[in-house]
JSON list of C-alpha atoms in Angstrom, two decimals:
[
{"chain": "A", "resi": 145, "resn": "UNK", "atom": "CA", "xyz": [-112.36, -156.91, 106.40]},
{"chain": "A", "resi": 146, "resn": "UNK", "atom": "CA", "xyz": [-115.51, -154.96, 106.61]},
{"chain": "A", "resi": 147, "resn": "UNK", "atom": "CA", "xyz": [-118.29, -155.22, 108.75]},
{"chain": "A", "resi": 148, "resn": "UNK", "atom": "CA", "xyz": [-122.05, -155.10, 107.66]},
{"chain": "A", "resi": 149, "resn": "UNK", "atom": "CA", "xyz": [-125.36, -153.17, 109.64]},
{"chain": "A", "resi": 150, "resn": "UNK", "atom": "CA", "xyz": [-128.50, -154.64, 108.45]},
{"chain": "A", "resi": 151, "resn": "UNK", "atom": "CA", "xyz": [-131.35, -151.52, 108.76]},
{"chain": "A", "resi": 152, "resn": "UNK", "atom": "CA", "xyz": [-134.83, -150.80, 107.62]},
{"chain": "A", "resi": 153, "resn": "UNK", "atom": "CA", "xyz": [-137.10, -153.94, 108.38]},
{"chain": "A", "resi": 154, "resn": "UNK", "atom": "CA", "xyz": [-140.05, -152.88, 109.64]},
{"chain": "A", "resi": 155, "resn": "UNK", "atom": "CA", "xyz": [-143.75, -155.06, 109.04]},
{"chain": "A", "resi": 156, "resn": "UNK", "atom": "CA", "xyz": [-145.30, -153.75, 105.56]},
{"chain": "A", "resi": 157, "resn": "UNK", "atom": "CA", "xyz": [-148.98, -154.36, 104.51]},
{"chain": "A", "resi": 158, "resn": "UNK", "atom": "CA", "xyz": [-149.18, -157.04, 100.89]},
{"chain": "A", "resi": 159, "resn": "UNK", "atom": "CA", "xyz": [-148.85, -154.23, 98.36]},
{"chain": "A", "resi": 160, "resn": "UNK", "atom": "CA", "xyz": [-146.78, -152.23, 99.95]},
{"chain": "A", "resi": 161, "resn": "UNK", "atom": "CA", "xyz": [-142.69, -151.30, 99.60]},
{"chain": "A", "resi": 162, "resn": "UNK", "atom": "CA", "xyz": [-139.89, -150.72, 102.36]},
{"chain": "A", "resi": 163, "resn": "UNK", "atom": "CA", "xyz": [-136.27, -149.91, 102.03]},
{"chain": "A", "resi": 164, "resn": "UNK", "atom": "CA", "xyz": [-133.26, -151.91, 103.45]},
{"chain": "A", "resi": 165, "resn": "UNK", "atom": "CA", "xyz": [-129.72, -150.37, 104.27]},
{"chain": "A", "resi": 166, "resn": "UNK", "atom": "CA", "xyz": [-126.65, -152.60, 104.75]},
{"chain": "A", "resi": 167, "resn": "UNK", "atom": "CA", "xyz": [-124.54, -149.46, 106.22]},
{"chain": "A", "resi": 168, "resn": "UNK", "atom": "CA", "xyz": [-120.35, -151.08, 105.94]},
{"chain": "A", "resi": 169, "resn": "UNK", "atom": "CA", "xyz": [-117.98, -150.15, 108.26]},
{"chain": "A", "resi": 170, "resn": "UNK", "atom": "CA", "xyz": [-114.48, -150.87, 106.60]},
{"chain": "A", "resi": 171, "resn": "UNK", "atom": "CA", "xyz": [-112.92, -148.27, 103.97]},
{"chain": "A", "resi": 172, "resn": "UNK", "atom": "CA", "xyz": [-112.73, -151.40, 101.00]},
{"chain": "A", "resi": 173, "resn": "UNK", "atom": "CA", "xyz": [-116.23, -151.65, 100.48]},
{"chain": "A", "resi": 174, "resn": "UNK", "atom": "CA", "xyz": [-115.95, -150.43, 96.91]},
{"chain": "A", "resi": 175, "resn": "UNK", "atom": "CA", "xyz": [-113.85, -153.17, 95.96]},
{"chain": "A", "resi": 176, "resn": "UNK", "atom": "CA", "xyz": [-116.14, -155.25, 97.34]},
{"chain": "A", "resi": 177, "resn": "UNK", "atom": "CA", "xyz": [-119.28, -157.30, 95.02]},
{"chain": "A", "resi": 178, "resn": "UNK", "atom": "CA", "xyz": [-122.20, -157.25, 97.62]},
{"chain": "A", "resi": 179, "resn": "UNK", "atom": "CA", "xyz": [-125.77, -159.85, 97.88]},
{"chain": "A", "resi": 180, "resn": "UNK", "atom": "CA", "xyz": [-128.65, -159.81, 98.94]},
{"chain": "A", "resi": 181, "resn": "UNK", "atom": "CA", "xyz": [-130.07, -163.28, 100.42]},
{"chain": "A", "resi": 182, "resn": "UNK", "atom": "CA", "xyz": [-133.02, -163.94, 102.60]},
{"chain": "A", "resi": 183, "resn": "UNK", "atom": "CA", "xyz": [-134.38, -166.84, 105.24]},
{"chain": "A", "resi": 184, "resn": "UNK", "atom": "CA", "xyz": [-138.23, -167.76, 105.88]},
{"chain": "A", "resi": 185, "resn": "UNK", "atom": "CA", "xyz": [-138.32, -169.94, 109.15]},
{"chain": "A", "resi": 186, "resn": "UNK", "atom": "CA", "xyz": [-137.81, -173.74, 107.77]},
{"chain": "A", "resi": 187, "resn": "UNK", "atom": "CA", "xyz": [-135.73, -172.84, 104.45]},
{"chain": "A", "resi": 188, "resn": "UNK", "atom": "CA", "xyz": [-132.84, -173.09, 103.84]},
{"chain": "A", "resi": 189, "resn": "UNK", "atom": "CA", "xyz": [-130.95, -169.49, 103.00]},
{"chain": "A", "resi": 190, "resn": "UNK", "atom": "CA", "xyz": [-131.65, -168.26, 98.95]},
{"chain": "A", "resi": 191, "resn": "UNK", "atom": "CA", "xyz": [-130.44, -165.69, 97.34]},
{"chain": "A", "resi": 192, "resn": "UNK", "atom": "CA", "xyz": [-132.50, -162.76, 95.88]},
{"chain": "A", "resi": 193, "resn": "UNK", "atom": "CA", "xyz": [-129.88, -159.44, 94.26]},
{"chain": "A", "resi": 194, "resn": "UNK", "atom": "CA", "xyz": [-126.47, -158.70, 93.57]},
{"chain": "A", "resi": 195, "resn": "UNK", "atom": "CA", "xyz": [-124.71, -155.98, 92.54]},
{"chain": "A", "resi": 196, "resn": "UNK", "atom": "CA", "xyz": [-121.01, -155.25, 91.57]},
{"chain": "A", "resi": 197, "resn": "UNK", "atom": "CA", "xyz": [-118.58, -153.05, 92.82]},
{"chain": "A", "resi": 198, "resn": "UNK", "atom": "CA", "xyz": [-118.69, -150.63, 90.93]},
{"chain": "A", "resi": 199, "resn": "UNK", "atom": "CA", "xyz": [-123.22, -150.65, 90.73]},
{"chain": "A", "resi": 200, "resn": "UNK", "atom": "CA", "xyz": [-122.89, -151.02, 86.93]},
{"chain": "A", "resi": 201, "resn": "UNK", "atom": "CA", "xyz": [-123.52, -154.75, 87.00]},
{"chain": "A", "resi": 202, "resn": "UNK", "atom": "CA", "xyz": [-126.68, -155.66, 88.89]},
{"chain": "A", "resi": 203, "resn": "UNK", "atom": "CA", "xyz": [-128.78, -159.28, 88.89]},
{"chain": "A", "resi": 204, "resn": "UNK", "atom": "CA", "xyz": [-131.92, -160.71, 91.08]},
{"chain": "A", "resi": 205, "resn": "UNK", "atom": "CA", "xyz": [-133.73, -164.16, 91.39]},
{"chain": "A", "resi": 206, "resn": "UNK", "atom": "CA", "xyz": [-136.60, -165.03, 89.35]},
{"chain": "A", "resi": 207, "resn": "UNK", "atom": "CA", "xyz": [-138.56, -165.25, 92.46]},
{"chain": "A", "resi": 208, "resn": "UNK", "atom": "CA", "xyz": [-138.31, -160.99, 92.50]},
{"chain": "A", "resi": 209, "resn": "UNK", "atom": "CA", "xyz": [-137.68, -161.06, 89.50]},
{"chain": "A", "resi": 210, "resn": "UNK", "atom": "CA", "xyz": [-139.24, -156.75, 87.87]},
{"chain": "A", "resi": 211, "resn": "UNK", "atom": "CA", "xyz": [-139.84, -156.43, 92.52]},
{"chain": "A", "resi": 212, "resn": "UNK", "atom": "CA", "xyz": [-136.87, -155.69, 93.72]},
{"chain": "A", "resi": 213, "resn": "UNK", "atom": "CA", "xyz": [-133.55, -152.89, 92.98]},
{"chain": "A", "resi": 214, "resn": "UNK", "atom": "CA", "xyz": [-130.63, -152.68, 94.60]},
{"chain": "A", "resi": 215, "resn": "UNK", "atom": "CA", "xyz": [-128.35, -149.97, 94.52]},
{"chain": "A", "resi": 216, "resn": "UNK", "atom": "CA", "xyz": [-125.02, -148.92, 96.20]},
{"chain": "A", "resi": 217, "resn": "UNK", "atom": "CA", "xyz": [-123.62, -145.86, 96.92]},
{"chain": "A", "resi": 218, "resn": "UNK", "atom": "CA", "xyz": [-120.20, -146.28, 98.23]},
{"chain": "A", "resi": 219, "resn": "UNK", "atom": "CA", "xyz": [-119.07, -142.27, 99.67]},
{"chain": "A", "resi": 220, "resn": "UNK", "atom": "CA", "xyz": [-121.64, -143.40, 102.28]},
{"chain": "A", "resi": 221, "resn": "UNK", "atom": "CA", "xyz": [-120.24, -146.48, 102.55]},
{"chain": "A", "resi": 222, "resn": "UNK", "atom": "CA", "xyz": [-124.33, -148.40, 102.07]},
{"chain": "A", "resi": 223, "resn": "UNK", "atom": "CA", "xyz": [-125.74, -150.61, 99.33]},
{"chain": "A", "resi": 224, "resn": "UNK", "atom": "CA", "xyz": [-129.79, -150.62, 99.46]},
{"chain": "A", "resi": 225, "resn": "UNK", "atom": "CA", "xyz": [-132.72, -152.88, 98.91]},
{"chain": "A", "resi": 226, "resn": "UNK", "atom": "CA", "xyz": [-135.84, -151.55, 97.28]},
{"chain": "A", "resi": 227, "resn": "UNK", "atom": "CA", "xyz": [-138.81, -154.05, 97.68]},
{"chain": "A", "resi": 228, "resn": "UNK", "atom": "CA", "xyz": [-141.80, -152.77, 95.34]},
{"chain": "A", "resi": 229, "resn": "UNK", "atom": "CA", "xyz": [-144.80, -155.16, 95.42]},
{"chain": "A", "resi": 230, "resn": "UNK", "atom": "CA", "xyz": [-144.15, -157.46, 97.93]},
{"chain": "A", "resi": 231, "resn": "UNK", "atom": "CA", "xyz": [-145.82, -160.30, 98.45]},
{"chain": "A", "resi": 232, "resn": "UNK", "atom": "CA", "xyz": [-146.32, -162.42, 102.48]},
{"chain": "A", "resi": 233, "resn": "UNK", "atom": "CA", "xyz": [-144.29, -165.07, 100.89]},
{"chain": "A", "resi": 234, "resn": "UNK", "atom": "CA", "xyz": [-141.28, -162.37, 100.37]},
{"chain": "A", "resi": 235, "resn": "UNK", "atom": "CA", "xyz": [-142.07, -162.45, 104.54]},
{"chain": "A", "resi": 236, "resn": "UNK", "atom": "CA", "xyz": [-138.05, -162.65, 105.77]},
{"chain": "A", "resi": 237, "resn": "UNK", "atom": "CA", "xyz": [-134.98, -162.54, 107.66]},
{"chain": "A", "resi": 238, "resn": "UNK", "atom": "CA", "xyz": [-132.62, -160.32, 105.47]},
{"chain": "A", "resi": 239, "resn": "UNK", "atom": "CA", "xyz": [-128.86, -160.47, 105.74]},
{"chain": "A", "resi": 240, "resn": "UNK", "atom": "CA", "xyz": [-126.81, -158.68, 102.90]},
{"chain": "A", "resi": 241, "resn": "UNK", "atom": "CA", "xyz": [-123.03, -160.47, 102.08]},
{"chain": "A", "resi": 242, "resn": "UNK", "atom": "CA", "xyz": [-120.18, -159.11, 100.96]},
{"chain": "A", "resi": 243, "resn": "UNK", "atom": "CA", "xyz": [-117.09, -160.78, 98.67]},
{"chain": "A", "resi": 244, "resn": "UNK", "atom": "CA", "xyz": [-113.90, -160.27, 96.57]},
{"chain": "A", "resi": 245, "resn": "UNK", "atom": "CA", "xyz": [-114.47, -160.03, 93.04]},
{"chain": "A", "resi": 246, "resn": "UNK", "atom": "CA", "xyz": [-117.39, -160.93, 90.75]},
{"chain": "A", "resi": 247, "resn": "UNK", "atom": "CA", "xyz": [-121.21, -160.18, 91.83]},
{"chain": "A", "resi": 248, "resn": "UNK", "atom": "CA", "xyz": [-122.99, -163.52, 92.56]},
{"chain": "A", "resi": 249, "resn": "UNK", "atom": "CA", "xyz": [-126.17, -165.47, 93.32]},
{"chain": "A", "resi": 250, "resn": "UNK", "atom": "CA", "xyz": [-123.73, -168.21, 95.21]},
{"chain": "A", "resi": 251, "resn": "UNK", "atom": "CA", "xyz": [-124.31, -168.25, 98.78]},
{"chain": "A", "resi": 252, "resn": "UNK", "atom": "CA", "xyz": [-121.12, -170.19, 100.19]},
{"chain": "A", "resi": 253, "resn": "UNK", "atom": "CA", "xyz": [-119.01, -167.15, 97.59]},
{"chain": "A", "resi": 254, "resn": "UNK", "atom": "CA", "xyz": [-119.64, -164.77, 100.10]},
{"chain": "A", "resi": 255, "resn": "UNK", "atom": "CA", "xyz": [-117.33, -164.23, 102.66]},
{"chain": "A", "resi": 256, "resn": "UNK", "atom": "CA", "xyz": [-118.91, -161.67, 105.45]},
{"chain": "A", "resi": 257, "resn": "UNK", "atom": "CA", "xyz": [-121.89, -161.56, 106.30]},
{"chain": "A", "resi": 258, "resn": "UNK", "atom": "CA", "xyz": [-124.00, -158.99, 108.27]},
{"chain": "A", "resi": 259, "resn": "UNK", "atom": "CA", "xyz": [-126.74, -160.03, 111.54]},
{"chain": "A", "resi": 260, "resn": "UNK", "atom": "CA", "xyz": [-130.01, -158.94, 109.75]},
{"chain": "A", "resi": 261, "resn": "UNK", "atom": "CA", "xyz": [-133.23, -157.48, 109.17]},
{"chain": "A", "resi": 262, "resn": "UNK", "atom": "CA", "xyz": [-136.76, -158.77, 109.81]},
{"chain": "A", "resi": 263, "resn": "UNK", "atom": "CA", "xyz": [-139.85, -157.95, 107.01]},
{"chain": "A", "resi": 264, "resn": "UNK", "atom": "CA", "xyz": [-142.72, -159.05, 107.43]},
{"chain": "A", "resi": 265, "resn": "UNK", "atom": "CA", "xyz": [-145.37, -158.51, 104.97]},
{"chain": "A", "resi": 266, "resn": "UNK", "atom": "CA", "xyz": [-148.86, -159.41, 106.17]},
{"chain": "A", "resi": 267, "resn": "UNK", "atom": "CA", "xyz": [-152.04, -160.00, 104.42]}
]
């Protein structure tokens, strides 16, 4: 069991950068693959990026390819989402999530979810 708390969201101009953090409270963090998802008003929650439990494997959605980097520091129980070249279309509530086993882009596969952090990109 693990509790997840996102932070780092805010207001940024188009073309700018943000780094989101997800702090995990639970000593099994290093056994979980982690995912980032986002949800904009009126839209379904969508996959952004994921990272394996040991941090060796990552992949991201086509919509953010080349602009985001997911990483983790298991010693600090934190996973990060670095976002660059932000666009207004990136505005959403960003959620981190945890699952046992392999990393995945399927939100239904994740067992634990944070409460989200708001990202707003202005033009």
